mmCIF file with all atom_site columns, C-alpha atoms and ligand atoms in Angstrom:
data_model
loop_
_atom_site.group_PDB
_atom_site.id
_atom_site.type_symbol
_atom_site.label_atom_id
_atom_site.label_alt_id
_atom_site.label_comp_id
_atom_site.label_asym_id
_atom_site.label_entity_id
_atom_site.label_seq_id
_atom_site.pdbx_PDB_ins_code
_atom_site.Cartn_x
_atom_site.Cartn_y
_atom_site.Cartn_z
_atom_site.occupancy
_atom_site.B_iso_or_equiv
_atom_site.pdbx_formal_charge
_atom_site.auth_seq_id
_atom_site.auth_comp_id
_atom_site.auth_asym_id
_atom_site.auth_atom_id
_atom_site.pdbx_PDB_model_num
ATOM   1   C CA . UNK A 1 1   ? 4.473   23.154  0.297   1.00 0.00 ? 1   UNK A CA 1
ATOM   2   C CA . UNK A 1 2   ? 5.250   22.252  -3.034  1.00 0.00 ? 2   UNK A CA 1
ATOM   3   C CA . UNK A 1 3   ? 8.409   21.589  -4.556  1.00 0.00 ? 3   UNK A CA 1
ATOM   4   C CA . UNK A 1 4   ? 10.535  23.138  -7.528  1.00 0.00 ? 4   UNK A CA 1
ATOM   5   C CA . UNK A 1 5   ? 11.338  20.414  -9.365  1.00 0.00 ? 5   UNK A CA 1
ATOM   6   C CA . UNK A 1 6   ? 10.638  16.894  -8.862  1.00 0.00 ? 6   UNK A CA 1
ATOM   7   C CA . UNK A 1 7   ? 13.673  14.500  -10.111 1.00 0.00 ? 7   UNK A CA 1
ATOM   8   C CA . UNK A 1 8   ? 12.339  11.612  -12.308 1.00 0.00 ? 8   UNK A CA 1
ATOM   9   C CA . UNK A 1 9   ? 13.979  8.485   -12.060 1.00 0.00 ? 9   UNK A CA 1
ATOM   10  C CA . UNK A 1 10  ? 12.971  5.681   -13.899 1.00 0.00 ? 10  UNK A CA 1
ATOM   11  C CA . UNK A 1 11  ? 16.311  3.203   -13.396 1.00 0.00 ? 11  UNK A CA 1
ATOM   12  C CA . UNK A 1 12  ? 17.009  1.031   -10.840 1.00 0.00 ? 12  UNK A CA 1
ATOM   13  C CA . UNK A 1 13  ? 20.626  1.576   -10.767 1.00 0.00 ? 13  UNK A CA 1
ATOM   14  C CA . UNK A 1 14  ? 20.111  5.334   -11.027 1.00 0.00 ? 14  UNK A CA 1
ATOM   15  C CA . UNK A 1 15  ? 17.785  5.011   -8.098  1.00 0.00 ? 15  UNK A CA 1
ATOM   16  C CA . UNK A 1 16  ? 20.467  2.801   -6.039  1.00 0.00 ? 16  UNK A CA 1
ATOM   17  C CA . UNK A 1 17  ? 22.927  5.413   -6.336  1.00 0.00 ? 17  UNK A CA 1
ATOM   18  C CA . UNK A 1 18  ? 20.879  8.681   -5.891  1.00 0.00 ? 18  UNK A CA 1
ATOM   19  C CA . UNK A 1 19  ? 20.231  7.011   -2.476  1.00 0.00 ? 19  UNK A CA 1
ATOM   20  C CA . UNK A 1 20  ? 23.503  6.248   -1.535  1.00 0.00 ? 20  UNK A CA 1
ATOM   21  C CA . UNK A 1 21  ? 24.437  9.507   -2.315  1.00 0.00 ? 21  UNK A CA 1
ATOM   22  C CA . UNK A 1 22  ? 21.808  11.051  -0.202  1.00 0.00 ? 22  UNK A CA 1
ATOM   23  C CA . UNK A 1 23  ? 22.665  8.750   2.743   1.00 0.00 ? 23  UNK A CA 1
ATOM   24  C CA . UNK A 1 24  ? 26.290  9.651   2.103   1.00 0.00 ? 24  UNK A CA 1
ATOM   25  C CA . UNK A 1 25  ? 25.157  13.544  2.930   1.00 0.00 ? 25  UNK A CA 1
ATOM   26  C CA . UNK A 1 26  ? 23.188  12.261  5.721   1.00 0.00 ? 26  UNK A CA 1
ATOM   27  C CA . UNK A 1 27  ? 20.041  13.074  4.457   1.00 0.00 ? 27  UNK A CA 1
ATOM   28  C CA . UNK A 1 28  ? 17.033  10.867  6.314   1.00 0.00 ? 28  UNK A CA 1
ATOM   29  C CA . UNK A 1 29  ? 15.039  9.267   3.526   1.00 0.00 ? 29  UNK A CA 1
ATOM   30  C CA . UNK A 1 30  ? 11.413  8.822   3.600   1.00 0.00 ? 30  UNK A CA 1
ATOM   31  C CA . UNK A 1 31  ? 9.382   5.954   0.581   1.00 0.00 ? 31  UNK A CA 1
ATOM   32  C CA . UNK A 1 32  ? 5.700   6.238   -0.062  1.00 0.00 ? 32  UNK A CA 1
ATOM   33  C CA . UNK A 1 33  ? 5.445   3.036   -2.429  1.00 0.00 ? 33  UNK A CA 1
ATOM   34  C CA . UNK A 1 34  ? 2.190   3.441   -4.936  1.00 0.00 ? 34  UNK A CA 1
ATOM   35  C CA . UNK A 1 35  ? 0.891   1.955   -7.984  1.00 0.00 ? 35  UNK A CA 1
ATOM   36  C CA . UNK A 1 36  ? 0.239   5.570   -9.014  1.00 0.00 ? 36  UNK A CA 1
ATOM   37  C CA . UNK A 1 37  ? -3.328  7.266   -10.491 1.00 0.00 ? 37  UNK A CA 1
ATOM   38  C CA . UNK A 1 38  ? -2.854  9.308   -7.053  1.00 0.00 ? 38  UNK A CA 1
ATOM   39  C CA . UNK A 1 39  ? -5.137  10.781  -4.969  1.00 0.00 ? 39  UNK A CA 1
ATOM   40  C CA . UNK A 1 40  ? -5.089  13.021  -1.501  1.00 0.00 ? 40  UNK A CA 1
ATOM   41  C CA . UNK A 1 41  ? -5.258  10.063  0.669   1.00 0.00 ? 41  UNK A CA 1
ATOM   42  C CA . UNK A 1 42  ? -1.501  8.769   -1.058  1.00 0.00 ? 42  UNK A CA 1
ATOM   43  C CA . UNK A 1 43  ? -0.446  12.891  -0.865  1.00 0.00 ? 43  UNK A CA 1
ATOM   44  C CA . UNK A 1 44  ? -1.308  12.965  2.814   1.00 0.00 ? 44  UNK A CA 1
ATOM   45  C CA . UNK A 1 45  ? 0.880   9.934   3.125   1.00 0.00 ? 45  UNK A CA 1
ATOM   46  C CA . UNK A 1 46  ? 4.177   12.012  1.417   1.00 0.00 ? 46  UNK A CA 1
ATOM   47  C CA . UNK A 1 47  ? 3.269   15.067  3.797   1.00 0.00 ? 47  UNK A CA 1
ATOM   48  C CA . UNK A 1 48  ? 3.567   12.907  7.187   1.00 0.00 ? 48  UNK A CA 1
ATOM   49  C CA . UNK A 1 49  ? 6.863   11.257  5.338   1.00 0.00 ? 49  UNK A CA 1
ATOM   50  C CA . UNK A 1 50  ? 8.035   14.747  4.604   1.00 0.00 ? 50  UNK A CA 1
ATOM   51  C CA . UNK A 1 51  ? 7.659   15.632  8.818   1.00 0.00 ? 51  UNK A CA 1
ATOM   52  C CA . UNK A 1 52  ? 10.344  13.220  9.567   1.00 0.00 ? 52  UNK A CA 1
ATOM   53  C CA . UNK A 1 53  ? 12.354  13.067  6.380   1.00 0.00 ? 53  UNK A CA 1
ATOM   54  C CA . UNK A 1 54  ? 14.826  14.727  4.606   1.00 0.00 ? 54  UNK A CA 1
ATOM   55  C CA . UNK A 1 55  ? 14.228  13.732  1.439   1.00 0.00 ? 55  UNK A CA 1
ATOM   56  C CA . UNK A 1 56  ? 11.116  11.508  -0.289  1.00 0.00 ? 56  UNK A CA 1
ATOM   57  C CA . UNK A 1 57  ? 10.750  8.846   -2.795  1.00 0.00 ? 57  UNK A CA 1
ATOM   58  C CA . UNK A 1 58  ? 7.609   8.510   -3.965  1.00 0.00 ? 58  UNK A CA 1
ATOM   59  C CA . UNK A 1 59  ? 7.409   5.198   -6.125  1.00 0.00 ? 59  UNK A CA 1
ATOM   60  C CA . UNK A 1 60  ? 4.898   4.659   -8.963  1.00 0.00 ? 60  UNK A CA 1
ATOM   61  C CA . UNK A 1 61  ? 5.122   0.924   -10.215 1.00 0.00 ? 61  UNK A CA 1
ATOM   62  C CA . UNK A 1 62  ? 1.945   -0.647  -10.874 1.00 0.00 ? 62  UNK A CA 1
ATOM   63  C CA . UNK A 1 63  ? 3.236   -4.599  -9.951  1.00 0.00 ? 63  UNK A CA 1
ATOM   64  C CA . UNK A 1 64  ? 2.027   -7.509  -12.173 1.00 0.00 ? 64  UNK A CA 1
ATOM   65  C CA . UNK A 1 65  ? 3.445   -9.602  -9.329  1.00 0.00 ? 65  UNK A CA 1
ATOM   66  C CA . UNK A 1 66  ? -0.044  -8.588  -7.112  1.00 0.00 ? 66  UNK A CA 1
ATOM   67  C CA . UNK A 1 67  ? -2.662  -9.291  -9.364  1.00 0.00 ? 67  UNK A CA 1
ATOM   68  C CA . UNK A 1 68  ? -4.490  -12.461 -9.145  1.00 0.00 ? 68  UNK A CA 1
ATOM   69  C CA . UNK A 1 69  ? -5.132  -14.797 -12.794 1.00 0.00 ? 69  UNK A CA 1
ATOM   70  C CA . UNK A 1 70  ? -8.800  -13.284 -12.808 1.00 0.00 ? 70  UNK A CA 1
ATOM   71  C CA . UNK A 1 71  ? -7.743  -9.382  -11.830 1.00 0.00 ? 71  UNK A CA 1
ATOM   72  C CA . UNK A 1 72  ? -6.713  -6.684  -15.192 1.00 0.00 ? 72  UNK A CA 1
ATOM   73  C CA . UNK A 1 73  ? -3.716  -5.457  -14.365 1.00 0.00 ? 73  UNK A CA 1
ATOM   74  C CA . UNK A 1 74  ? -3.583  -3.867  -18.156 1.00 0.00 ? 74  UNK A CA 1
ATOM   75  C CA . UNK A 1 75  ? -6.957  -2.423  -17.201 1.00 0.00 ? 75  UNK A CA 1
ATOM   76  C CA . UNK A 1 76  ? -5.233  -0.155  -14.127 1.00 0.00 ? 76  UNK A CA 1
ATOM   77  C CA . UNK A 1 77  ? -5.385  3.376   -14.609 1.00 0.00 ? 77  UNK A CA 1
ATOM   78  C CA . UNK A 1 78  ? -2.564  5.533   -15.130 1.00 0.00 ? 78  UNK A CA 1
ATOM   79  C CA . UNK A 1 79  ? -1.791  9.003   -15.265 1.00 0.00 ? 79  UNK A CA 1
ATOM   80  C CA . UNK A 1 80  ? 1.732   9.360   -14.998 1.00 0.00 ? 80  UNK A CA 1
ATOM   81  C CA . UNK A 1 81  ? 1.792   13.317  -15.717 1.00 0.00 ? 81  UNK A CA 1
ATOM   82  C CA . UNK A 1 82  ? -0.765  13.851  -13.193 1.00 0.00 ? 82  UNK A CA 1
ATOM   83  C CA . UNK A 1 83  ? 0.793   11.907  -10.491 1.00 0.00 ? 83  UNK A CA 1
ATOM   84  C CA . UNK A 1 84  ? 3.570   13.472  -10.968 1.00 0.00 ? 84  UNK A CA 1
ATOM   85  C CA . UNK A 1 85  ? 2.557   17.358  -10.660 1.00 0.00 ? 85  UNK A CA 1
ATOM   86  C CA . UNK A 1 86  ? 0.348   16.101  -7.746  1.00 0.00 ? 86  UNK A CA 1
ATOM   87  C CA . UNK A 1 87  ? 3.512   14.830  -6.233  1.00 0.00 ? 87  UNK A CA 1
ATOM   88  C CA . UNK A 1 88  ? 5.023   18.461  -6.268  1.00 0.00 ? 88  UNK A CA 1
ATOM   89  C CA . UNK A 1 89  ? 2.245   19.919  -5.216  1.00 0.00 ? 89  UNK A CA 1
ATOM   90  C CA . UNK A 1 90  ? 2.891   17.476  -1.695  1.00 0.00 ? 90  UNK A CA 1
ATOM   91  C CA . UNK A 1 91  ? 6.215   18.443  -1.879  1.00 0.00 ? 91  UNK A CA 1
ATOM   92  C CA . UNK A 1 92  ? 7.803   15.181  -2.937  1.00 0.00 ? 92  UNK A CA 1
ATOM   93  C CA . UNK A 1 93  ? 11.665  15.580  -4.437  1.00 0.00 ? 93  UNK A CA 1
ATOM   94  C CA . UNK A 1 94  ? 11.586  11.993  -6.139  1.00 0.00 ? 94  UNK A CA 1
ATOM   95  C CA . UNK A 1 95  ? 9.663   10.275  -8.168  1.00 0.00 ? 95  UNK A CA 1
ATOM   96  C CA . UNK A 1 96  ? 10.643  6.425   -9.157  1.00 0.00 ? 96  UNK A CA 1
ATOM   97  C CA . UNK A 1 97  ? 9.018   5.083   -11.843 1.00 0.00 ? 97  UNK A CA 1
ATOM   98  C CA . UNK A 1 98  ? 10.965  1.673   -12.657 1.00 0.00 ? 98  UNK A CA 1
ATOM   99  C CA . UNK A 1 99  ? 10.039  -0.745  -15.683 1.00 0.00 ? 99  UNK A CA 1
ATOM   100 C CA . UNK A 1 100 ? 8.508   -3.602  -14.909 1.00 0.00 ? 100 UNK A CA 1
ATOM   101 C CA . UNK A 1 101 ? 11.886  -5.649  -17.039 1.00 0.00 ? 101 UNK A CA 1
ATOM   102 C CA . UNK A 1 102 ? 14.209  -3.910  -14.341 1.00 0.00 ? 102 UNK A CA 1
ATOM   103 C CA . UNK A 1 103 ? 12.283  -4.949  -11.985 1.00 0.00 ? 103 UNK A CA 1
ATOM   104 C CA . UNK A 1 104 ? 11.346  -8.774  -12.764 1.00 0.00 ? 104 UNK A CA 1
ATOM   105 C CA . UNK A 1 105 ? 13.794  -9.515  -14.787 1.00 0.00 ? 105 UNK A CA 1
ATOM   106 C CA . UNK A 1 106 ? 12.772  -12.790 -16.898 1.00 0.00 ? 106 UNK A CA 1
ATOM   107 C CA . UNK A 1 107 ? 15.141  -14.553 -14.658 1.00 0.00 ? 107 UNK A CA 1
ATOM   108 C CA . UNK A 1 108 ? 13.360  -13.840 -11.766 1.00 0.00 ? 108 UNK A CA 1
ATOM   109 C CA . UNK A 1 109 ? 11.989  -16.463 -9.085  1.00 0.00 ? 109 UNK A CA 1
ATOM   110 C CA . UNK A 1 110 ? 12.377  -15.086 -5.914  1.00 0.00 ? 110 UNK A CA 1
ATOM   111 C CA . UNK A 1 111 ? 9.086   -14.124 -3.402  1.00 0.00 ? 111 UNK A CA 1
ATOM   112 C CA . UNK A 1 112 ? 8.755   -13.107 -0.027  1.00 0.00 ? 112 UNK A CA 1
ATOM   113 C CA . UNK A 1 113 ? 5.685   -14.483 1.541   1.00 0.00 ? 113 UNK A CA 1
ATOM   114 C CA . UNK A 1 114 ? 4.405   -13.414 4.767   1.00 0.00 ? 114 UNK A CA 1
ATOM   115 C CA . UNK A 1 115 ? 2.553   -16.776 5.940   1.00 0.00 ? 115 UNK A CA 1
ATOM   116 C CA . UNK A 1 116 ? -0.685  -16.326 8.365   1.00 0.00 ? 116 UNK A CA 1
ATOM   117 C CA . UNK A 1 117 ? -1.339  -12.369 7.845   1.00 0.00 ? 117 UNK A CA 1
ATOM   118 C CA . UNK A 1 118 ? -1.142  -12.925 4.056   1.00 0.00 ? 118 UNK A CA 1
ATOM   119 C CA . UNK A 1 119 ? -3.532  -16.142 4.085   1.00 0.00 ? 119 UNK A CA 1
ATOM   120 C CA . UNK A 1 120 ? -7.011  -15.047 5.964   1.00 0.00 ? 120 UNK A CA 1
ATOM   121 C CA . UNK A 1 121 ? -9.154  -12.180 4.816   1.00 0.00 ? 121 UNK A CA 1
ATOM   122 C CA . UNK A 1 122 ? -8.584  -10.347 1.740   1.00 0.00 ? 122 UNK A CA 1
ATOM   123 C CA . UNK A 1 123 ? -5.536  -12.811 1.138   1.00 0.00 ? 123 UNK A CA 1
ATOM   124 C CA . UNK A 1 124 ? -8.457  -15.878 0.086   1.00 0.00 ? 124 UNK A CA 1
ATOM   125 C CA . UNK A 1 125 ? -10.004 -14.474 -2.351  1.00 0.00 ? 125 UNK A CA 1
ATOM   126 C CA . UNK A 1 126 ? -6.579  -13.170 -3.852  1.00 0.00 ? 126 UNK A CA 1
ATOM   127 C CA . UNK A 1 127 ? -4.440  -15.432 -4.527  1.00 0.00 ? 127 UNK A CA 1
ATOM   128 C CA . UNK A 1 128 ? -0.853  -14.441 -4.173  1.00 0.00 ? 128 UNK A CA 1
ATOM   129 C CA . UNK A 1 129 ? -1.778  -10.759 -3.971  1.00 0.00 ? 129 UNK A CA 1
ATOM   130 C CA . UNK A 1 130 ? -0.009  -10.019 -0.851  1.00 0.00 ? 130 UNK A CA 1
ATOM   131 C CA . UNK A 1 131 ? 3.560   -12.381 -1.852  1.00 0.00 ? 131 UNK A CA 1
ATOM   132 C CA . UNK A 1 132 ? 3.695   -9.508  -4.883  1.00 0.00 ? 132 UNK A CA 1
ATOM   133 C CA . UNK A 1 133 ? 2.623   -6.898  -2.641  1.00 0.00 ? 133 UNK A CA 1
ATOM   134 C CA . UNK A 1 134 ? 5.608   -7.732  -0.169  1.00 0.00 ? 134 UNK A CA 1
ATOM   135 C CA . UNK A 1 135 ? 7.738   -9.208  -3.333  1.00 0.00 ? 135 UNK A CA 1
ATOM   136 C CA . UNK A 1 136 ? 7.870   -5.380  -4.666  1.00 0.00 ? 136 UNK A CA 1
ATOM   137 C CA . UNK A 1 137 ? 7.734   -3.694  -1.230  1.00 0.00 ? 137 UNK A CA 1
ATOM   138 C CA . UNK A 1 138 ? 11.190  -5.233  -0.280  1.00 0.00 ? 138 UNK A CA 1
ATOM   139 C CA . UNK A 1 139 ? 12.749  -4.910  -3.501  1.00 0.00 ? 139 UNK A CA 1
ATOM   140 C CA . UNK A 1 140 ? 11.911  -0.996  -3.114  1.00 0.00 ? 140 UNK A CA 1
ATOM   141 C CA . UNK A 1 141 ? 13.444  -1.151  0.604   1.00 0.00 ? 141 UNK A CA 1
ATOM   142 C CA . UNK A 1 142 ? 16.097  -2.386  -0.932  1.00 0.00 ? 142 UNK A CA 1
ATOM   143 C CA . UNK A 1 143 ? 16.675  0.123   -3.680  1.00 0.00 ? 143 UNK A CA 1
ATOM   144 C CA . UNK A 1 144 ? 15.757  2.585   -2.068  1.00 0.00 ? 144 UNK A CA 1
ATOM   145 C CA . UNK A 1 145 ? 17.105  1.960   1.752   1.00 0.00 ? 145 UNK A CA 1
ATOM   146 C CA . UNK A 1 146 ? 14.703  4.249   3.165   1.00 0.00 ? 146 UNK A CA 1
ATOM   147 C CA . UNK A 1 147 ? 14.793  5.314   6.800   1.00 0.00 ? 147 UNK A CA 1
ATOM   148 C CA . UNK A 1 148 ? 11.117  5.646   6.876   1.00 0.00 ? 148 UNK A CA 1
ATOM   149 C CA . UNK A 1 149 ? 8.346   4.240   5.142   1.00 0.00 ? 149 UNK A CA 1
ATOM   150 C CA . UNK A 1 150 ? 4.749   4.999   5.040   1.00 0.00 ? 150 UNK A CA 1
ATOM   151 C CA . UNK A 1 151 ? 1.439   3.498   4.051   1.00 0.00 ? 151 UNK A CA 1
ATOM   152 C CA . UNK A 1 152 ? -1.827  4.123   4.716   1.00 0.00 ? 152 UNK A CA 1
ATOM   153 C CA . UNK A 1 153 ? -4.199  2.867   7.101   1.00 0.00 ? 153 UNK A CA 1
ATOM   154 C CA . UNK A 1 154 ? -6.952  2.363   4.311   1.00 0.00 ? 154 UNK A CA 1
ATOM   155 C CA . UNK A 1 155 ? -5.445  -0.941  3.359   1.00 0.00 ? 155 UNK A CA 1
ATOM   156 C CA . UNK A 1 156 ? -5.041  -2.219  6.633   1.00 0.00 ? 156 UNK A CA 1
ATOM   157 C CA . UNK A 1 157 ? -4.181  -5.772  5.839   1.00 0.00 ? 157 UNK A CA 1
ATOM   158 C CA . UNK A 1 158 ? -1.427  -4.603  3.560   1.00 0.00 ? 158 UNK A CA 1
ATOM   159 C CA . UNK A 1 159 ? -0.376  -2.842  6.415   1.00 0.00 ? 159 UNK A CA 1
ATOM   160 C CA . UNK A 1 160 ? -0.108  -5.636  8.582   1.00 0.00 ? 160 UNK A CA 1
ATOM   161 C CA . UNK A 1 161 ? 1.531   -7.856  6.367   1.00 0.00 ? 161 UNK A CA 1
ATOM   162 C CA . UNK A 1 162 ? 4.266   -5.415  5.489   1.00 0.00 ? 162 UNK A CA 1
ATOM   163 C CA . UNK A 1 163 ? 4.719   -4.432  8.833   1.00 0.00 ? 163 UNK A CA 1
ATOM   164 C CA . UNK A 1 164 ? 5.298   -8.203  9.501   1.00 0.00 ? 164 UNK A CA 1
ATOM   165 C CA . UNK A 1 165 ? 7.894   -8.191  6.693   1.00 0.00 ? 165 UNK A CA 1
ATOM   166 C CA . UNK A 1 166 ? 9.933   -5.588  8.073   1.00 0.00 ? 166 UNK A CA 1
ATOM   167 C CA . UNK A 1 167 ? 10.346  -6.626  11.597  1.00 0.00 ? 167 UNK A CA 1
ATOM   168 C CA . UNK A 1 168 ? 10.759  -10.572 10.056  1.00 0.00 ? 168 UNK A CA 1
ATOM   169 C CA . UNK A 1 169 ? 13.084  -9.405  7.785   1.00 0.00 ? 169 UNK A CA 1
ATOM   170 C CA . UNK A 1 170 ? 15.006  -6.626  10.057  1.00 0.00 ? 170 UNK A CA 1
ATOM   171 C CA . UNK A 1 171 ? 14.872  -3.949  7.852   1.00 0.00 ? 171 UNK A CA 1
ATOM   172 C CA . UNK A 1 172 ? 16.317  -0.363  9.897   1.00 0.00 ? 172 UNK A CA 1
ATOM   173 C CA . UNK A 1 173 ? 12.994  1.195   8.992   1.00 0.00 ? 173 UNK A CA 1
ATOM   174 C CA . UNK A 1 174 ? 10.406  3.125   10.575  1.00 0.00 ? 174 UNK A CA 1
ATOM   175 C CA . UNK A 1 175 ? 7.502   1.944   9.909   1.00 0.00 ? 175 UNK A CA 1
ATOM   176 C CA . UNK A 1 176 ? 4.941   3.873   9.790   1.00 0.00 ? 176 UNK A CA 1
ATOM   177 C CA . UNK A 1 177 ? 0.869   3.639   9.070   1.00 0.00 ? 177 UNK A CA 1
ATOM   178 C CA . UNK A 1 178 ? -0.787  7.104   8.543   1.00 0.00 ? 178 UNK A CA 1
ATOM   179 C CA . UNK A 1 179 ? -5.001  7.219   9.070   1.00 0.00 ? 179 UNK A CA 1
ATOM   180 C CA . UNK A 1 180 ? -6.874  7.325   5.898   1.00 0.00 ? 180 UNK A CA 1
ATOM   181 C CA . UNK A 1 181 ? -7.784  10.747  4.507   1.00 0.00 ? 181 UNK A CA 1
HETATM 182 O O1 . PAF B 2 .   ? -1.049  -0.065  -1.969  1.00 0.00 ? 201 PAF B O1 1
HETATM 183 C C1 . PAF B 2 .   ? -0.533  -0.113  -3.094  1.00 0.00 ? 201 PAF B C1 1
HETATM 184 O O2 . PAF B 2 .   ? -0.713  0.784   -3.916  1.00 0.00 ? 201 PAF B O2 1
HETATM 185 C C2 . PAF B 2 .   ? 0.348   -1.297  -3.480  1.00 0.00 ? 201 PAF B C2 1
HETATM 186 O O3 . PAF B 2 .   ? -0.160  -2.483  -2.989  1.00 0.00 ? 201 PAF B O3 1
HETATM 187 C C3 . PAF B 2 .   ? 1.837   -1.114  -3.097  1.00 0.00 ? 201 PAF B C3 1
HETATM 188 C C4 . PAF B 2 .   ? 2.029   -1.070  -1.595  1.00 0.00 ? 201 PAF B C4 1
HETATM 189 C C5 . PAF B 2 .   ? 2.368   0.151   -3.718  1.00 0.00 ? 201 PAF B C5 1
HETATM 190 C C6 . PAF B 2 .   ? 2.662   -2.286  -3.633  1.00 0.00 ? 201 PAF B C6 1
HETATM 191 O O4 . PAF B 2 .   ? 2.584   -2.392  -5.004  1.00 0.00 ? 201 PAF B O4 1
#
């Protein structure tokens, strides 16, 4: 069902405390991380959050950190407008939408890499694609401190290596992978 309003956040520190407020009330808090230009695969993925959430985050950043020397990441598409009402019409409460300076700030030099999952298959012919994939995934986990995330079978080595990350890295989340619509 779809929602009123959908809150727009687009600061990390906004974001930070919006969730601890939530967790404060108790609410369970459910992330479906995208790089936005959705479609009804990513909304099926914030309906099965919304089952066993409270409250969800749907995140539109699309990461620099992911694409490989040869891949255009200014080429992406984006529709931030229309993500956004399709987001409402799933019934999703949040939207984050950091910048990319808030998020790599020009200090920045720390990666997570996820060794042998990340290295065979799609990770050989892209190049540091899944270290900026789980780079950004566990800075959101730790914005956001979700109690359940989701992601979608479709990209099942993503899958994989994330689900590595959170068990490696002992993040209280639910994991959860949702079949591809
Ligand atoms: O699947 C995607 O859209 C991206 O790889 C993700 C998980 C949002 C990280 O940027």
């Amino acid at each position: 069902m779809a929602t009123k309003t959908v809150k727009i956040i687009r600061s990390v520190a906004q974001m930070q405390k919006l969730s601890h407020a939530l967790a404060g009330k108790g609410k369970r808090i459910g992330i479906v991380p995208t790089m936005g230009y959705l479609h009804d695969g990513h909304l099926s993925l914030i309906r099965r959050a919304k089952k066993s959430c409270d409250v969800v985050v749907t995140t539109i950043f699309v990461n620099p950190a992911q694409f490989a020397p040869h891949e255009d990441f200014a080429k992406y598409p984006r529709d931030e407008k229309g993500d956004i009402a399709k987001i409402k019409s799933a019934g999703g409460e949040i939207v984050f939408v950091p910048n990319a300076k808030d998020i790599y700030p020009e200090s920045f030099q720390t990666y997570v890499a996820v060794e042998k999952l990340a290295e065979m298959l799609e990770g050989k012919i892209r190049p540091g694609h899944f270290r900026g994939v789980a780079t950004v995934v566990a800075k959101l986990f730790n914005i956001i401190r979700p109690d359940v995330a989701v992601f979608g079978m479709k990209d099942f080595q993503q899958a994989a290596v994330l689900g590595q990350m959170t068990r490696d890295l002992g993040y209280p989340i639910k994991f959860v992978v949702a079949p591809t619509v």
